[in-house]
Short mmCIF file of C-alpha atoms (C1' of nucleotides) in Angstrom, two decimals:
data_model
loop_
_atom_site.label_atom_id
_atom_site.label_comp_id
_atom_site.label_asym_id
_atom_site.label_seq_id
_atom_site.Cartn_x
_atom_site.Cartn_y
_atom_site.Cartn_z
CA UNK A 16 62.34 -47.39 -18.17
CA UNK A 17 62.93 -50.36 -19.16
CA UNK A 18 64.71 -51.51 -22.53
CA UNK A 19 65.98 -55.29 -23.65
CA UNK A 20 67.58 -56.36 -26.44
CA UNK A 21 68.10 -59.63 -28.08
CA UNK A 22 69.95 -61.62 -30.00
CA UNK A 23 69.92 -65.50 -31.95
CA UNK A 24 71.25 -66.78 -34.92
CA UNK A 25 68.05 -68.91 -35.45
CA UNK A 26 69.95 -71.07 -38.64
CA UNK A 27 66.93 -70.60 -40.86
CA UNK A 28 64.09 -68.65 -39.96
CA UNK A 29 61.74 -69.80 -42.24
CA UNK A 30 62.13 -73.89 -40.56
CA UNK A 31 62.66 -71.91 -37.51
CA UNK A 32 59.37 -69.23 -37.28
CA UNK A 33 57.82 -71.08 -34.77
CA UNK A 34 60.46 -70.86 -32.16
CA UNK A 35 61.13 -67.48 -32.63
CA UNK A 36 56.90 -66.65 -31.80
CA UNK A 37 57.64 -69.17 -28.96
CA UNK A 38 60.61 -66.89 -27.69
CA UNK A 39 59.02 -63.66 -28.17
CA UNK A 40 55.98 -64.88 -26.80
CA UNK A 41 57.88 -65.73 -23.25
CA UNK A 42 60.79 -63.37 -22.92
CA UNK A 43 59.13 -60.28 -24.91
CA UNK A 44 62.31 -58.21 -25.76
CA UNK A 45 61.62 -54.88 -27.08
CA UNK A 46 63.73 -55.53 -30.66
CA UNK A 47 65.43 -59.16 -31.35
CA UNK A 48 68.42 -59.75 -34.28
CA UNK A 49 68.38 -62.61 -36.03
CA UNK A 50 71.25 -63.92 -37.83
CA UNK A 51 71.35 -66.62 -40.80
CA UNK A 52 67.71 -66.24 -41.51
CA UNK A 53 68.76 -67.98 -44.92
CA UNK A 54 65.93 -66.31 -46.63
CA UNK A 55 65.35 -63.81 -49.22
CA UNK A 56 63.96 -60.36 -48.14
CA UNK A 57 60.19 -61.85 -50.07
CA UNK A 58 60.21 -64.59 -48.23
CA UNK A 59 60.36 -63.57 -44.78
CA UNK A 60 57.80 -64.66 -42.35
CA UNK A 61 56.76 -61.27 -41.12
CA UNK A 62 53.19 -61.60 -40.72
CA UNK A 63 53.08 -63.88 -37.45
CA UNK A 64 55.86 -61.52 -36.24
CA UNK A 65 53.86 -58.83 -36.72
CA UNK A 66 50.73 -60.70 -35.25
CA UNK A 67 52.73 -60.62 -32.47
CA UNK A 68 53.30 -56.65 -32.04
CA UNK A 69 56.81 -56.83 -33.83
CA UNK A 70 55.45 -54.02 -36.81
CA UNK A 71 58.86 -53.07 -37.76
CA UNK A 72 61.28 -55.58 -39.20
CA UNK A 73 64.03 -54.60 -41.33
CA UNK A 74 65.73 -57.69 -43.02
CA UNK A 75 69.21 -58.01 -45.15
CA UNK A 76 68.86 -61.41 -46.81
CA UNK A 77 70.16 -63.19 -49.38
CA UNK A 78 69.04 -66.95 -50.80
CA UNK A 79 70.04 -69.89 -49.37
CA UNK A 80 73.24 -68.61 -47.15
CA UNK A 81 73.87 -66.02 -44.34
CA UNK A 82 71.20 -63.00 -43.79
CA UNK A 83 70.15 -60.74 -40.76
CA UNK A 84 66.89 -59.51 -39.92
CA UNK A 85 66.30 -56.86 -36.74
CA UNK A 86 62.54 -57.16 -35.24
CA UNK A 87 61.13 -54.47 -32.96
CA UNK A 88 57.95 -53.79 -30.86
CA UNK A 89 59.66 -49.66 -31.14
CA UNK A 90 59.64 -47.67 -33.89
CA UNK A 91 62.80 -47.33 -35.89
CA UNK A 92 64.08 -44.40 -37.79
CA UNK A 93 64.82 -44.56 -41.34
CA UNK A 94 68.84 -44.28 -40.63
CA UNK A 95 69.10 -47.81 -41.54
CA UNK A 96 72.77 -49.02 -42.72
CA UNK A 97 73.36 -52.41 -44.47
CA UNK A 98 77.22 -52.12 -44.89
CA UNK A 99 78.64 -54.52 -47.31
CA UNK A 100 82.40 -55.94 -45.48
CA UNK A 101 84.83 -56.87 -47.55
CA UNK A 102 82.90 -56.06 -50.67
CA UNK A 103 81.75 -59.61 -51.50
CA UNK A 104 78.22 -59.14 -51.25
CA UNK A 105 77.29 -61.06 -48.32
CA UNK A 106 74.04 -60.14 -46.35
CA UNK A 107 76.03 -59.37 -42.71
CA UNK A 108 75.41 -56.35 -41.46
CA UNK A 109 72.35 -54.28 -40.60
CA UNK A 110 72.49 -51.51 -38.21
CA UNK A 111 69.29 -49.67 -37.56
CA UNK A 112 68.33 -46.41 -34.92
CA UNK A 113 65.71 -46.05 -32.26
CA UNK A 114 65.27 -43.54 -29.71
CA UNK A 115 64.53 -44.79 -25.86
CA UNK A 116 63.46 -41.96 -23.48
CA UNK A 117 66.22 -39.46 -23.87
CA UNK A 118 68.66 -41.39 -25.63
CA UNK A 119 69.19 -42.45 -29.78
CA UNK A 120 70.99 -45.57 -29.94
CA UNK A 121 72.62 -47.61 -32.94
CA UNK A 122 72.15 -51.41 -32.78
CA UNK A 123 74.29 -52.93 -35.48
CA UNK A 124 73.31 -56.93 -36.11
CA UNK A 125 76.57 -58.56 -37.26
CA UNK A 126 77.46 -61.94 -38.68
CA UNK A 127 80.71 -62.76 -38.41
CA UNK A 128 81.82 -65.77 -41.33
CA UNK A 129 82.58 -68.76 -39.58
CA UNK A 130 86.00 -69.38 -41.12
CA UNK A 131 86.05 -72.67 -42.10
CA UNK A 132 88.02 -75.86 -40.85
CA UNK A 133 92.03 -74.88 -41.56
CA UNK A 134 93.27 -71.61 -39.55
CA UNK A 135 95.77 -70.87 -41.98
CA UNK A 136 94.77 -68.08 -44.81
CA UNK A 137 97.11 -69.50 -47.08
CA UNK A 138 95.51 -72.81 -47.77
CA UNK A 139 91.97 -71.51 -46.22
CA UNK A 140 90.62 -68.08 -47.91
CA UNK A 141 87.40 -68.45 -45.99
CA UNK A 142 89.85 -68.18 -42.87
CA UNK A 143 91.26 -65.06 -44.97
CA UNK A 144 87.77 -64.12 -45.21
CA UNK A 145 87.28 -64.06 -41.77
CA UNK A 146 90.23 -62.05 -40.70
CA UNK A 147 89.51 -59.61 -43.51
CA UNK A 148 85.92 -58.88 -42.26
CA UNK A 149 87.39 -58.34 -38.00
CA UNK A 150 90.19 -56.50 -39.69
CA UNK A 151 87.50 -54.05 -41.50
CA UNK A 152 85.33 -54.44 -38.19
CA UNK A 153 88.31 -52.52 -36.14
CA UNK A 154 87.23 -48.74 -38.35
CA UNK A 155 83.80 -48.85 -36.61
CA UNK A 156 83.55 -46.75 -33.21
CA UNK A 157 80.89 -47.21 -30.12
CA UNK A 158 81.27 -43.40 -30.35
CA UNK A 159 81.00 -43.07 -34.03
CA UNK A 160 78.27 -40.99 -34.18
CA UNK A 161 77.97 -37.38 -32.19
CA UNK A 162 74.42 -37.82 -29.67
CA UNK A 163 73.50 -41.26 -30.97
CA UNK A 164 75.02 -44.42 -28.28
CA UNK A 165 75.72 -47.87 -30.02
CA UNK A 166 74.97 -51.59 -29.35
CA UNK A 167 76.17 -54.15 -31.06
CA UNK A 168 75.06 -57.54 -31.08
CA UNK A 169 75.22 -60.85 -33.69
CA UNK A 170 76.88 -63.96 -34.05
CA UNK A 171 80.71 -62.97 -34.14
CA UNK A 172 81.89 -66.87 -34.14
CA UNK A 173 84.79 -65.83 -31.90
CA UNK A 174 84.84 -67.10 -28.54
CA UNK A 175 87.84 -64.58 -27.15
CA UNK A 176 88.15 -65.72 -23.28
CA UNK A 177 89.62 -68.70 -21.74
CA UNK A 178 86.54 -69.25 -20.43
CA UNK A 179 84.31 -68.53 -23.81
CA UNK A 180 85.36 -72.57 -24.78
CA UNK A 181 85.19 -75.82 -22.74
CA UNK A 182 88.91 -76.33 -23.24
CA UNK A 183 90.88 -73.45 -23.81
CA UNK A 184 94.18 -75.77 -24.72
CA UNK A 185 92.25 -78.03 -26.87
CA UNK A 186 90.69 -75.32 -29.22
CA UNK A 187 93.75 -73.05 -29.43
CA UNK A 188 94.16 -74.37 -33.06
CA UNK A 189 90.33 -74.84 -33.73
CA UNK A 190 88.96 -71.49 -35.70
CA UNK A 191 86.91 -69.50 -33.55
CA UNK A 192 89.54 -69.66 -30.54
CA UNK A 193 92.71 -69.25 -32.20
CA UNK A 194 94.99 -66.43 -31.31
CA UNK A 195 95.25 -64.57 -34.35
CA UNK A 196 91.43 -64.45 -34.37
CA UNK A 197 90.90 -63.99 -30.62
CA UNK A 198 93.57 -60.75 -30.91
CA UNK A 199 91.47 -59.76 -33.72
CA UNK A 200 88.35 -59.32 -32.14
CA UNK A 201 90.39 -58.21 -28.70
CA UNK A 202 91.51 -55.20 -31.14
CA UNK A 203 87.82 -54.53 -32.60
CA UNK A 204 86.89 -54.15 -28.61
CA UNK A 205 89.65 -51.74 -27.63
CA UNK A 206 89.84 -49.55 -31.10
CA UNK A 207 86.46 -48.98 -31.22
CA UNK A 208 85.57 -48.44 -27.08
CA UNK A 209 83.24 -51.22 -26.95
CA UNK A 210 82.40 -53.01 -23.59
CA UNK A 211 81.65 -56.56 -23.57
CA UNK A 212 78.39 -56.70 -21.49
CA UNK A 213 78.06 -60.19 -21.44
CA UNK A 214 81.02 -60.21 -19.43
CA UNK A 215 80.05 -57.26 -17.03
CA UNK A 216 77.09 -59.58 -15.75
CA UNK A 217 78.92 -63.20 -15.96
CA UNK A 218 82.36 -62.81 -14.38
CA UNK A 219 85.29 -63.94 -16.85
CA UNK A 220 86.47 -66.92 -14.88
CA UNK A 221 83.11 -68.74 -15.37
CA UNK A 222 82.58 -71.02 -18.35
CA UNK A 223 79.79 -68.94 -20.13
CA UNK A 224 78.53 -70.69 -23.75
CA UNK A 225 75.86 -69.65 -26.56
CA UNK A 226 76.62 -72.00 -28.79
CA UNK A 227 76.83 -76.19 -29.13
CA UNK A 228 77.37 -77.73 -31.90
CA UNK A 229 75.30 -80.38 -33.95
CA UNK A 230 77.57 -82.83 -33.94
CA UNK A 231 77.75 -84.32 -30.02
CA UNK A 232 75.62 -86.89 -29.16
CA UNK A 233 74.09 -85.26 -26.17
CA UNK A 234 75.43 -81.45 -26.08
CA UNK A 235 74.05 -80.97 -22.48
CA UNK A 236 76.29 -83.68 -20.79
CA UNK A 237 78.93 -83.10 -22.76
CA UNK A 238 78.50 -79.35 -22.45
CA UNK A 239 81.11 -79.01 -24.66
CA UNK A 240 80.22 -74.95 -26.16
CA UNK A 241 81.43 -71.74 -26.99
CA UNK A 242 80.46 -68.14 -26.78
CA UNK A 243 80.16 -67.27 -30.27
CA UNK A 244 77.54 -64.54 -29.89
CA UNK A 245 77.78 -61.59 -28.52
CA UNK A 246 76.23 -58.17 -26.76
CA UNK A 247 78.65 -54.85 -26.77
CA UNK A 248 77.63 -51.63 -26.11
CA UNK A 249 78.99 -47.94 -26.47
CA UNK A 250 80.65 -47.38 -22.22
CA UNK A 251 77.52 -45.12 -21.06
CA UNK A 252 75.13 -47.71 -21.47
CA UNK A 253 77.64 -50.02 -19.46
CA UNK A 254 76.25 -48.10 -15.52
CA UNK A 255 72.16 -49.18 -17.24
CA UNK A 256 72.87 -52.25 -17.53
CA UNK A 257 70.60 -54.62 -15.09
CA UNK A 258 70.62 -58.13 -16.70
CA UNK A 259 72.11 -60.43 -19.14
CA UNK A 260 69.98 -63.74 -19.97
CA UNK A 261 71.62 -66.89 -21.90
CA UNK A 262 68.66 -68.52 -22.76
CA UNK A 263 70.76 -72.29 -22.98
CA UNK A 264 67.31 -74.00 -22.48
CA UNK A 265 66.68 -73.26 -26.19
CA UNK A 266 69.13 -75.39 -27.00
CA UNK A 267 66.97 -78.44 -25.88
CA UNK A 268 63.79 -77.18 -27.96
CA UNK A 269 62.61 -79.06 -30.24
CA UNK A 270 64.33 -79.02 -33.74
CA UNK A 271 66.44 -76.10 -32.12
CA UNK A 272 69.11 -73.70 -33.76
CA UNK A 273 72.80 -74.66 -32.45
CA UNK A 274 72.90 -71.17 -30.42
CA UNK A 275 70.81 -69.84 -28.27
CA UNK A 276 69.25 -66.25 -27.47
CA UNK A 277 71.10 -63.51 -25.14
CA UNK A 278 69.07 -60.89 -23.67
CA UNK A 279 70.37 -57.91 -22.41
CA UNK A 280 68.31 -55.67 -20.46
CA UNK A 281 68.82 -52.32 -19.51
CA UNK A 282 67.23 -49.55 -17.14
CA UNK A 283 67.43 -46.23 -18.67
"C1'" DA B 24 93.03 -88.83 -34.30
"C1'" DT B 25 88.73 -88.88 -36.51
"C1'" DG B 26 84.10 -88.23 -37.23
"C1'" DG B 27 80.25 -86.88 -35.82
"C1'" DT B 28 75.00 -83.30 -37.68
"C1'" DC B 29 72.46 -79.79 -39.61
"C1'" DG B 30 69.98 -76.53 -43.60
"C1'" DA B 31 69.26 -74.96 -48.34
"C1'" DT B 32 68.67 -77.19 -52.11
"C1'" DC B 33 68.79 -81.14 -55.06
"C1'" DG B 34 75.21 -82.25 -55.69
"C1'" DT B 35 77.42 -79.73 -52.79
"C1'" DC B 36 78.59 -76.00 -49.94
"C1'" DG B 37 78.74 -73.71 -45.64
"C1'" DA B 38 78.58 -74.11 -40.82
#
DNA sequence: ATGGTCGATCGTCGA
């Protein structure tokens, strides 16, 4: 039986609505996390979600900045978490449970601050930030809970392999590939038994990219990315496993987000 | 080496 999971930080979802009915319409995962819907919880455009057979959305936002909303075509159970990291009262986290065939699983929607420009906490405290909140991500386990498996997807902003950038030398001292961040999130992996499955699909010496920024005057031929966002599971999903989709066509849409979707499917 | 572009909101911050 079949189960896929995505993930997209859209970069508002209310300018944004229309490419996320576009993307459910044509890839049709069973539950899809958003990240930096930028929109309060009362102003969330559920009803065209729900038009579209996505009845249960469960949404952590906050005005103007950050926010992460999970959408599902399956029921979810009511053991929904919205944990609070670093206690400054940003809208980053929402984990939520649904059963598949014999299994309960945990999908936890993360994101990650980006960090800002300097990598240096002592001039940059949203750099502190960030290490802070991958710091307080190393206490949570793939095995955390007894019978239930784990997923975790979201925008981490992290792009940890050589291969995750389009010059590994040239970003060393540009946040999001910087050793002290890239150990960070190494540590989050190993500590809490998560397997990257991204990478389990896509092997690790091919340049593999989510993300393109803004700023480049034509991001396809200069192709100059990062793999900010991510899909981990808990190891027993690892053998289920069948596909993992980087959707970098929705980078061209029109009026797009600066990432793109990642699918993971799974036969279980 | 620098600057380049977005979105929410309405001067400026965050990315």
């Amino acid at each position: 039986m079949a189960l896929s999971i995505a993930t997209w930080n859209i970069n508002s979802v209310r300018l944004r609505i229309g490419l996320v009915e576009h993307f459910l319409k044509t890839h049709a995962p069973d539950i899809l996390c958003l990240q930096e819907t930028k929109c309060p919880n009362d102003q969330f455009p559920s009803k065209p979600l729900k038009a579209l057979g996505y009845e249960h959305i469960v949404m952590h936002g906050q005005k103007g900045y950050h926010g992460v909303a999970t959408i599902s075509r399956v029921p979810l159970t009511e053991l929904v978490e919205r944990r609070d990291y670093c206690g400054v009262g940003d809208a980053r986290h929402l984990s939520v449970v649904f059963r598949h065939g014999a299994k309960s699983i945990r999908l936890h929607n993360f994101y990650v601050p980006a960090g800002g420009d300097e990598p240096d906490r002592t001039i940059n405290p949203k750099f502190g930030h960030k290490l802070d909140f991958i710091e307080e991500m190393k206490l949570l386990h793939a095995e955390a809970e007894a019978g239930i498996s784990s997923i975790l997807v979201g925008d981490l902003n992290i792009a940890p392999l050589e291969h995750d950038v389009w010059s590994h030398k040239q970003l060393l001292k540009i946040v999001s590939h910087t050793p002290v961040e890239v150990d960070g999130l190494t540590e989050v992996m190993t500590k809490g038994a998560w397997v990257d499955l991204m990478r389990r699909k896509i092997p690790a010496d091919q340049k593999l990219y989510t993300w393109w920024s803004y700023r480049a005057q034509d991001w396809n031929a200069a192709d100059r990315g990062r793999r900010l966002d991510h899909i981990w599971s808990s190891a027993d999903l690892e053998a289920h496993l069948s596909e993992i989709t980087v959707l970098r066509e929705a980078r061209g849409w029109e009026r797009p987000s600066d990432h793109v979707p990642v699918i993971a499917t799974f036969d279980l």
